[in-house]
PDB file of C-alpha atoms in Angstrom:
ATOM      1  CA  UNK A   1       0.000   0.000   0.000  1.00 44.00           C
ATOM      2  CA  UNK A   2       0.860   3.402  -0.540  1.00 48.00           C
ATOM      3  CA  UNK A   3       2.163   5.424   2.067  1.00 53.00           C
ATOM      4  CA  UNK A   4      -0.661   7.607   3.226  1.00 60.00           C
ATOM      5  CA  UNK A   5       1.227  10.876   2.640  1.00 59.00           C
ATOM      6  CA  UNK A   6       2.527   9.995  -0.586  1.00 55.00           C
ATOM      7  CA  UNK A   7      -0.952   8.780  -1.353  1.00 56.00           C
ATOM      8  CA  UNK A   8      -2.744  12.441  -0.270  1.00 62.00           C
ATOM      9  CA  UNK A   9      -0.107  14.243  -2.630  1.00 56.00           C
ATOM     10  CA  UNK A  10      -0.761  12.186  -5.706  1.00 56.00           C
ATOM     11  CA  UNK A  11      -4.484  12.223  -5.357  1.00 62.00           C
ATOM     12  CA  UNK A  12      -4.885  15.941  -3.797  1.00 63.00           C
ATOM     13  CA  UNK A  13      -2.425  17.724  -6.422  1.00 64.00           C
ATOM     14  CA  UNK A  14      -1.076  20.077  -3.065  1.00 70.00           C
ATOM     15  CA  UNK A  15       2.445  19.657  -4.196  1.00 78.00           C
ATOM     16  CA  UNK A  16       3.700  23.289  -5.750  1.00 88.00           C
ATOM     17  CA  UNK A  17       6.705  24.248  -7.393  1.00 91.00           C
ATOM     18  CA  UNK A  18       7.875  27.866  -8.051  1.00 92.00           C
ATOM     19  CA  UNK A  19       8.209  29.109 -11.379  1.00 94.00           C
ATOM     20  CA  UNK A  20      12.325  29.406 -10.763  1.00 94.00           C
ATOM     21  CA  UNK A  21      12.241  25.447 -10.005  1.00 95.00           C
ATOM     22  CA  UNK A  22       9.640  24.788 -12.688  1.00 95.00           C
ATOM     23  CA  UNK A  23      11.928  26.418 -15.384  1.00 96.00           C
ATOM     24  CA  UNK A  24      15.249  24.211 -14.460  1.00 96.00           C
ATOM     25  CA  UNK A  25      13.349  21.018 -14.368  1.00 93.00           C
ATOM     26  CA  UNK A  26      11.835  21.735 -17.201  1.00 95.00           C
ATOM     27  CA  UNK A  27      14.226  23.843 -19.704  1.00 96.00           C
ATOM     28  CA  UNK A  28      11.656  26.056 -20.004  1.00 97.00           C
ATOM     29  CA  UNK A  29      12.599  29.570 -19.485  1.00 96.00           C
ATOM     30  CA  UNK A  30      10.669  31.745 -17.192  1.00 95.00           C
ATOM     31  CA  UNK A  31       9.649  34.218 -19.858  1.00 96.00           C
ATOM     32  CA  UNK A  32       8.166  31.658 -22.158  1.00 97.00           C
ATOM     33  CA  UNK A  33       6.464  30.040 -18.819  1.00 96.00           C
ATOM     34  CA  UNK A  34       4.632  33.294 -17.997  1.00 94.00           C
ATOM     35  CA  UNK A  35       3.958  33.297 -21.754  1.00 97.00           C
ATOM     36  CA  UNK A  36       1.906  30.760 -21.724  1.00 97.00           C
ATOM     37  CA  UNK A  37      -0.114  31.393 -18.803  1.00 95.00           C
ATOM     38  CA  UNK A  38      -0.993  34.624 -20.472  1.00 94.00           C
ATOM     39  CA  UNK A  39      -2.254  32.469 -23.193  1.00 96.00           C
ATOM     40  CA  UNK A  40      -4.010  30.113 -21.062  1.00 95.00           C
ATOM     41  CA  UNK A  41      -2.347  26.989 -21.411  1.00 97.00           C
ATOM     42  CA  UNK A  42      -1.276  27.087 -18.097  1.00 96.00           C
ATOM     43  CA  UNK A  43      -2.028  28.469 -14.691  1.00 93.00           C
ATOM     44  CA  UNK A  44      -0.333  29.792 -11.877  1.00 91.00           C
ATOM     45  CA  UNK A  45      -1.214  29.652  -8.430  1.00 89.00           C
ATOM     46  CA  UNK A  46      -0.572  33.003  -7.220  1.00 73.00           C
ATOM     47  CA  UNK A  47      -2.245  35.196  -3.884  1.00 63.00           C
ATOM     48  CA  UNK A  48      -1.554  38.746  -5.934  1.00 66.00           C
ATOM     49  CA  UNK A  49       0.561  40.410  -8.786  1.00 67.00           C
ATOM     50  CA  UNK A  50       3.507  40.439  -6.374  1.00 71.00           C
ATOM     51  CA  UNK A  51       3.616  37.191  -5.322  1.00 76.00           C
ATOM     52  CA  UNK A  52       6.288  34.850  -6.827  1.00 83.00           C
ATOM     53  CA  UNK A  53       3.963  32.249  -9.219  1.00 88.00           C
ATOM     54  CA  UNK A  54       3.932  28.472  -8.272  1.00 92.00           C
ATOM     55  CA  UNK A  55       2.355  25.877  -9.731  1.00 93.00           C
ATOM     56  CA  UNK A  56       0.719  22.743  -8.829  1.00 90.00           C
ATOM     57  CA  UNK A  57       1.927  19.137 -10.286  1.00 87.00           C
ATOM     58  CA  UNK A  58      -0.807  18.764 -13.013  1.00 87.00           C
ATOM     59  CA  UNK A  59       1.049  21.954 -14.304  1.00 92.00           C
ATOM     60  CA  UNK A  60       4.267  20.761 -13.610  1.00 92.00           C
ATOM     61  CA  UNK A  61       3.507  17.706 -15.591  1.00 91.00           C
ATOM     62  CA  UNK A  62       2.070  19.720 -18.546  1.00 95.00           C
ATOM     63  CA  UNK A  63       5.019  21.914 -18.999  1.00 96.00           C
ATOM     64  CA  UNK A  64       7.197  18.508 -19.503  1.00 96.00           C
ATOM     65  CA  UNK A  65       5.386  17.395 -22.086  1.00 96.00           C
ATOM     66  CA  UNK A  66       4.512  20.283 -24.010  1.00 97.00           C
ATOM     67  CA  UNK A  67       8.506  20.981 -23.955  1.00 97.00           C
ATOM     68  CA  UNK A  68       8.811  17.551 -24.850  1.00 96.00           C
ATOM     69  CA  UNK A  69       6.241  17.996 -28.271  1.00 98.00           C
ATOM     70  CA  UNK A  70       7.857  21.392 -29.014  1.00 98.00           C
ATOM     71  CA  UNK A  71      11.232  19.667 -29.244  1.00 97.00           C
ATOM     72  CA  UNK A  72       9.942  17.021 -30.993  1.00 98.00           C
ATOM     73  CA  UNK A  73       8.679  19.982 -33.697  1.00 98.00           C
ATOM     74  CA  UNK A  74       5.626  20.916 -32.814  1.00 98.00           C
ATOM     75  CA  UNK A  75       4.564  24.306 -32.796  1.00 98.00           C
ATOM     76  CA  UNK A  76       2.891  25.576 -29.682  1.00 97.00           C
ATOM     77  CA  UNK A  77      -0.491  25.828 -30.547  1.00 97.00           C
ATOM     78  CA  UNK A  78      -0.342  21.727 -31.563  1.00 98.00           C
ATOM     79  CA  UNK A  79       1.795  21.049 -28.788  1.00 98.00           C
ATOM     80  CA  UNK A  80      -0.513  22.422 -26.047  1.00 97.00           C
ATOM     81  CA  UNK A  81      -3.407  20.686 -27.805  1.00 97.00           C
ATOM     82  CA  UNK A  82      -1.530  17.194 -27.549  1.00 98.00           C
ATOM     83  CA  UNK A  83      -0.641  18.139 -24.052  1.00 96.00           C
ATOM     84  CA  UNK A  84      -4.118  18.269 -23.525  1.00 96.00           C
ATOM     85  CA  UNK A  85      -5.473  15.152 -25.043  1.00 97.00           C
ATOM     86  CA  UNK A  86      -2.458  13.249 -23.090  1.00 95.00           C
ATOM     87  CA  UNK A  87      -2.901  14.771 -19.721  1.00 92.00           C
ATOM     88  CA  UNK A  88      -7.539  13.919 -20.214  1.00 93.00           C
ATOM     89  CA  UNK A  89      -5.716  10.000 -20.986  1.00 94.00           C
ATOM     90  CA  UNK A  90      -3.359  10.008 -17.788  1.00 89.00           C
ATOM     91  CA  UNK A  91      -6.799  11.104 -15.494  1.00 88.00           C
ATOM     92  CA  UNK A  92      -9.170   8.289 -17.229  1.00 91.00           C
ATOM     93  CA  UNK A  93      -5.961   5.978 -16.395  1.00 88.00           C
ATOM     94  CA  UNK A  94      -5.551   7.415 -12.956  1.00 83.00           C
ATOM     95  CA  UNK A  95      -8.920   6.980 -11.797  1.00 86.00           C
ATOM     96  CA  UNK A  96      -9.095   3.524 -13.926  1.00 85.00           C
ATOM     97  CA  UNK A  97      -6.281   2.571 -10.942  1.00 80.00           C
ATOM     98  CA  UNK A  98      -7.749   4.317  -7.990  1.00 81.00           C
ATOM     99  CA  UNK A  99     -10.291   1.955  -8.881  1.00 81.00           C
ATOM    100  CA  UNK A 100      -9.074  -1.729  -9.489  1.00 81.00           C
ATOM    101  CA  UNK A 101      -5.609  -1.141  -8.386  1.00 79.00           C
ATOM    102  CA  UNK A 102      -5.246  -3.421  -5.119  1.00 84.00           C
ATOM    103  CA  UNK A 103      -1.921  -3.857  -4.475  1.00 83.00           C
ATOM    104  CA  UNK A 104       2.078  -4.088  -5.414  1.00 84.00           C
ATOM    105  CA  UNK A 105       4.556  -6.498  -4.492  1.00 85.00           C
ATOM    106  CA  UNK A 106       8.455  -6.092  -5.928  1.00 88.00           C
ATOM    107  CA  UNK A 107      10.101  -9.746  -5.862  1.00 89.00           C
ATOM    108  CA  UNK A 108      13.851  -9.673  -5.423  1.00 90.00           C
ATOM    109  CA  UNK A 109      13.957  -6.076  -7.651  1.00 87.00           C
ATOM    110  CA  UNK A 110      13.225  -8.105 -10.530  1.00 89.00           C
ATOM    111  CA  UNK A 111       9.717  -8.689 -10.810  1.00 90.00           C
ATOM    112  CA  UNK A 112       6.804  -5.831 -10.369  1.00 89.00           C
ATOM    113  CA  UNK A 113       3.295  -7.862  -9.595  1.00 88.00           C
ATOM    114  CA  UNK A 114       0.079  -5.393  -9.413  1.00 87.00           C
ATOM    115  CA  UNK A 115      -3.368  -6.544  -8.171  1.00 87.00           C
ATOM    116  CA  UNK A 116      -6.403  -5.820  -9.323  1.00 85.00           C
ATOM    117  CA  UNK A 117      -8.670  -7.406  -7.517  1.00 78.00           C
ATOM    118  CA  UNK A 118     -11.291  -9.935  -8.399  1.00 78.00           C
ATOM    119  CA  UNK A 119     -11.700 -11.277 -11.653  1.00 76.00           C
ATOM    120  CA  UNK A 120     -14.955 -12.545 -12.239  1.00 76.00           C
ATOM    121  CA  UNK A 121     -16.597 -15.653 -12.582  1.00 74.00           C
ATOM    122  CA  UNK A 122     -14.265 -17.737 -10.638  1.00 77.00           C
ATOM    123  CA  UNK A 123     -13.519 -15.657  -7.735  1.00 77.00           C
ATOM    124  CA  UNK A 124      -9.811 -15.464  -9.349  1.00 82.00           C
ATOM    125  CA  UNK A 125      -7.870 -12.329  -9.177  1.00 84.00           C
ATOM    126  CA  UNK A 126      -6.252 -10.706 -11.640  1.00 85.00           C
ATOM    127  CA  UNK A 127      -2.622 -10.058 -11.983  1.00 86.00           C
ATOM    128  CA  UNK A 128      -0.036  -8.220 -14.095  1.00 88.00           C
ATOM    129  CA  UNK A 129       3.410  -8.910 -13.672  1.00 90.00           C
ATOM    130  CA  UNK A 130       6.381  -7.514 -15.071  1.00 91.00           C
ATOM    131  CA  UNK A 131      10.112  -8.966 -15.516  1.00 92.00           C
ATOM    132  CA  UNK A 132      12.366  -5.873 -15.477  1.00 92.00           C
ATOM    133  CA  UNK A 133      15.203  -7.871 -16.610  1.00 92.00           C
ATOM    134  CA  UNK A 134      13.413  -9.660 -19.501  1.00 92.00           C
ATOM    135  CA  UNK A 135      11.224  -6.384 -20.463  1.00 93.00           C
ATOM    136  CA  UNK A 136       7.982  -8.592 -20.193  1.00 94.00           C
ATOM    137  CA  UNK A 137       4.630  -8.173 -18.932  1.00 92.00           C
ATOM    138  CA  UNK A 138       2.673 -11.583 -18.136  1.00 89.00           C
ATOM    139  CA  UNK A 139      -1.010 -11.469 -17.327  1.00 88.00           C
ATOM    140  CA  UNK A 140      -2.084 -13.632 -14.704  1.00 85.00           C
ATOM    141  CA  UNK A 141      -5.467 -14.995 -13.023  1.00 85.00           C
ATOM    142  CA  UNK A 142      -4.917 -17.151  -9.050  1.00 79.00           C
ATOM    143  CA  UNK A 143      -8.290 -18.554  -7.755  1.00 54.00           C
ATOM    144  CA  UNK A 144      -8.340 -16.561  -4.053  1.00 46.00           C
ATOM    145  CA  UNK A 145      -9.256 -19.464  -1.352  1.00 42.00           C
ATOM    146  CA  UNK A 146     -10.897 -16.863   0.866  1.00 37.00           C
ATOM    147  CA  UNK A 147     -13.720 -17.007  -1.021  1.00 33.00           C
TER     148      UNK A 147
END
């Protein structure tokens, strides 16, 4: 399970990150990042004018990957609207494993096993597990005997 913490940040988006950190993780100058909140593709957090901006992870995560489709050769208008459409995939995926997702176990730093719960009609659960090593994902059912 998820440390509870860790858990609260990643569903609660609280984490923020000033626009001077923001710009070195991301290569993004702080010009262009004010830029494009102007345009509305992204938004500050911010208490007044004064105040130095920060930005919450969603944001933080946006900036990456539009930098990543305007390197690629995108311009920013296209880049921003691929931004989009990936960021409205990551939230159906999120809450897709809020839901099912049941649990992790890491085998000997080898092999990654997530739960999903129960897989019906045989009171199985389901299982994906994947070699590191090998670069292989195996798809597993175990009948639970709790049930």
């Amino acid at each position: 399970m998820l440390n509870a913490s860790i858990k609260y940040l990643l569903e609660n988006d609280t984490l923020l990150v000033g626009i001077s950190e923001l710009s070195k993780m991301s290569g993004v100058s702080p010009r262009q990042l004010r830029y494009w909140e102007e345009k509305g593709f992204i938004e500050s957090i911010s208490k007044d004018d004064k105040s130095a901006r920060q930005y919450r992870l969603p944001v933080v995560l946006k900036v990456e990957i539009i930098k990543g489709y305007l390197d690629e050769g995108y311009t920013l208008s296209k880049a921003v609207e691929k931004s989009n459409q990936k960021i409205k995939n990551m939230l159906h995926i999120r809450q897709f494993f809020r839901r099912a997702f049941k649990d992790i176990e890491v085998i000997d730093d080898q092999f990654i096993n997530l739960s999903f719960g129960d897989f019906e009609p045989n009171n199985e659960e389901l299982y994906i597990s994947y070699d590191i090593e090998e670069d292989k994902l195996t798809y597993k059912t175990s009948i639970d005997d709790k049930k």
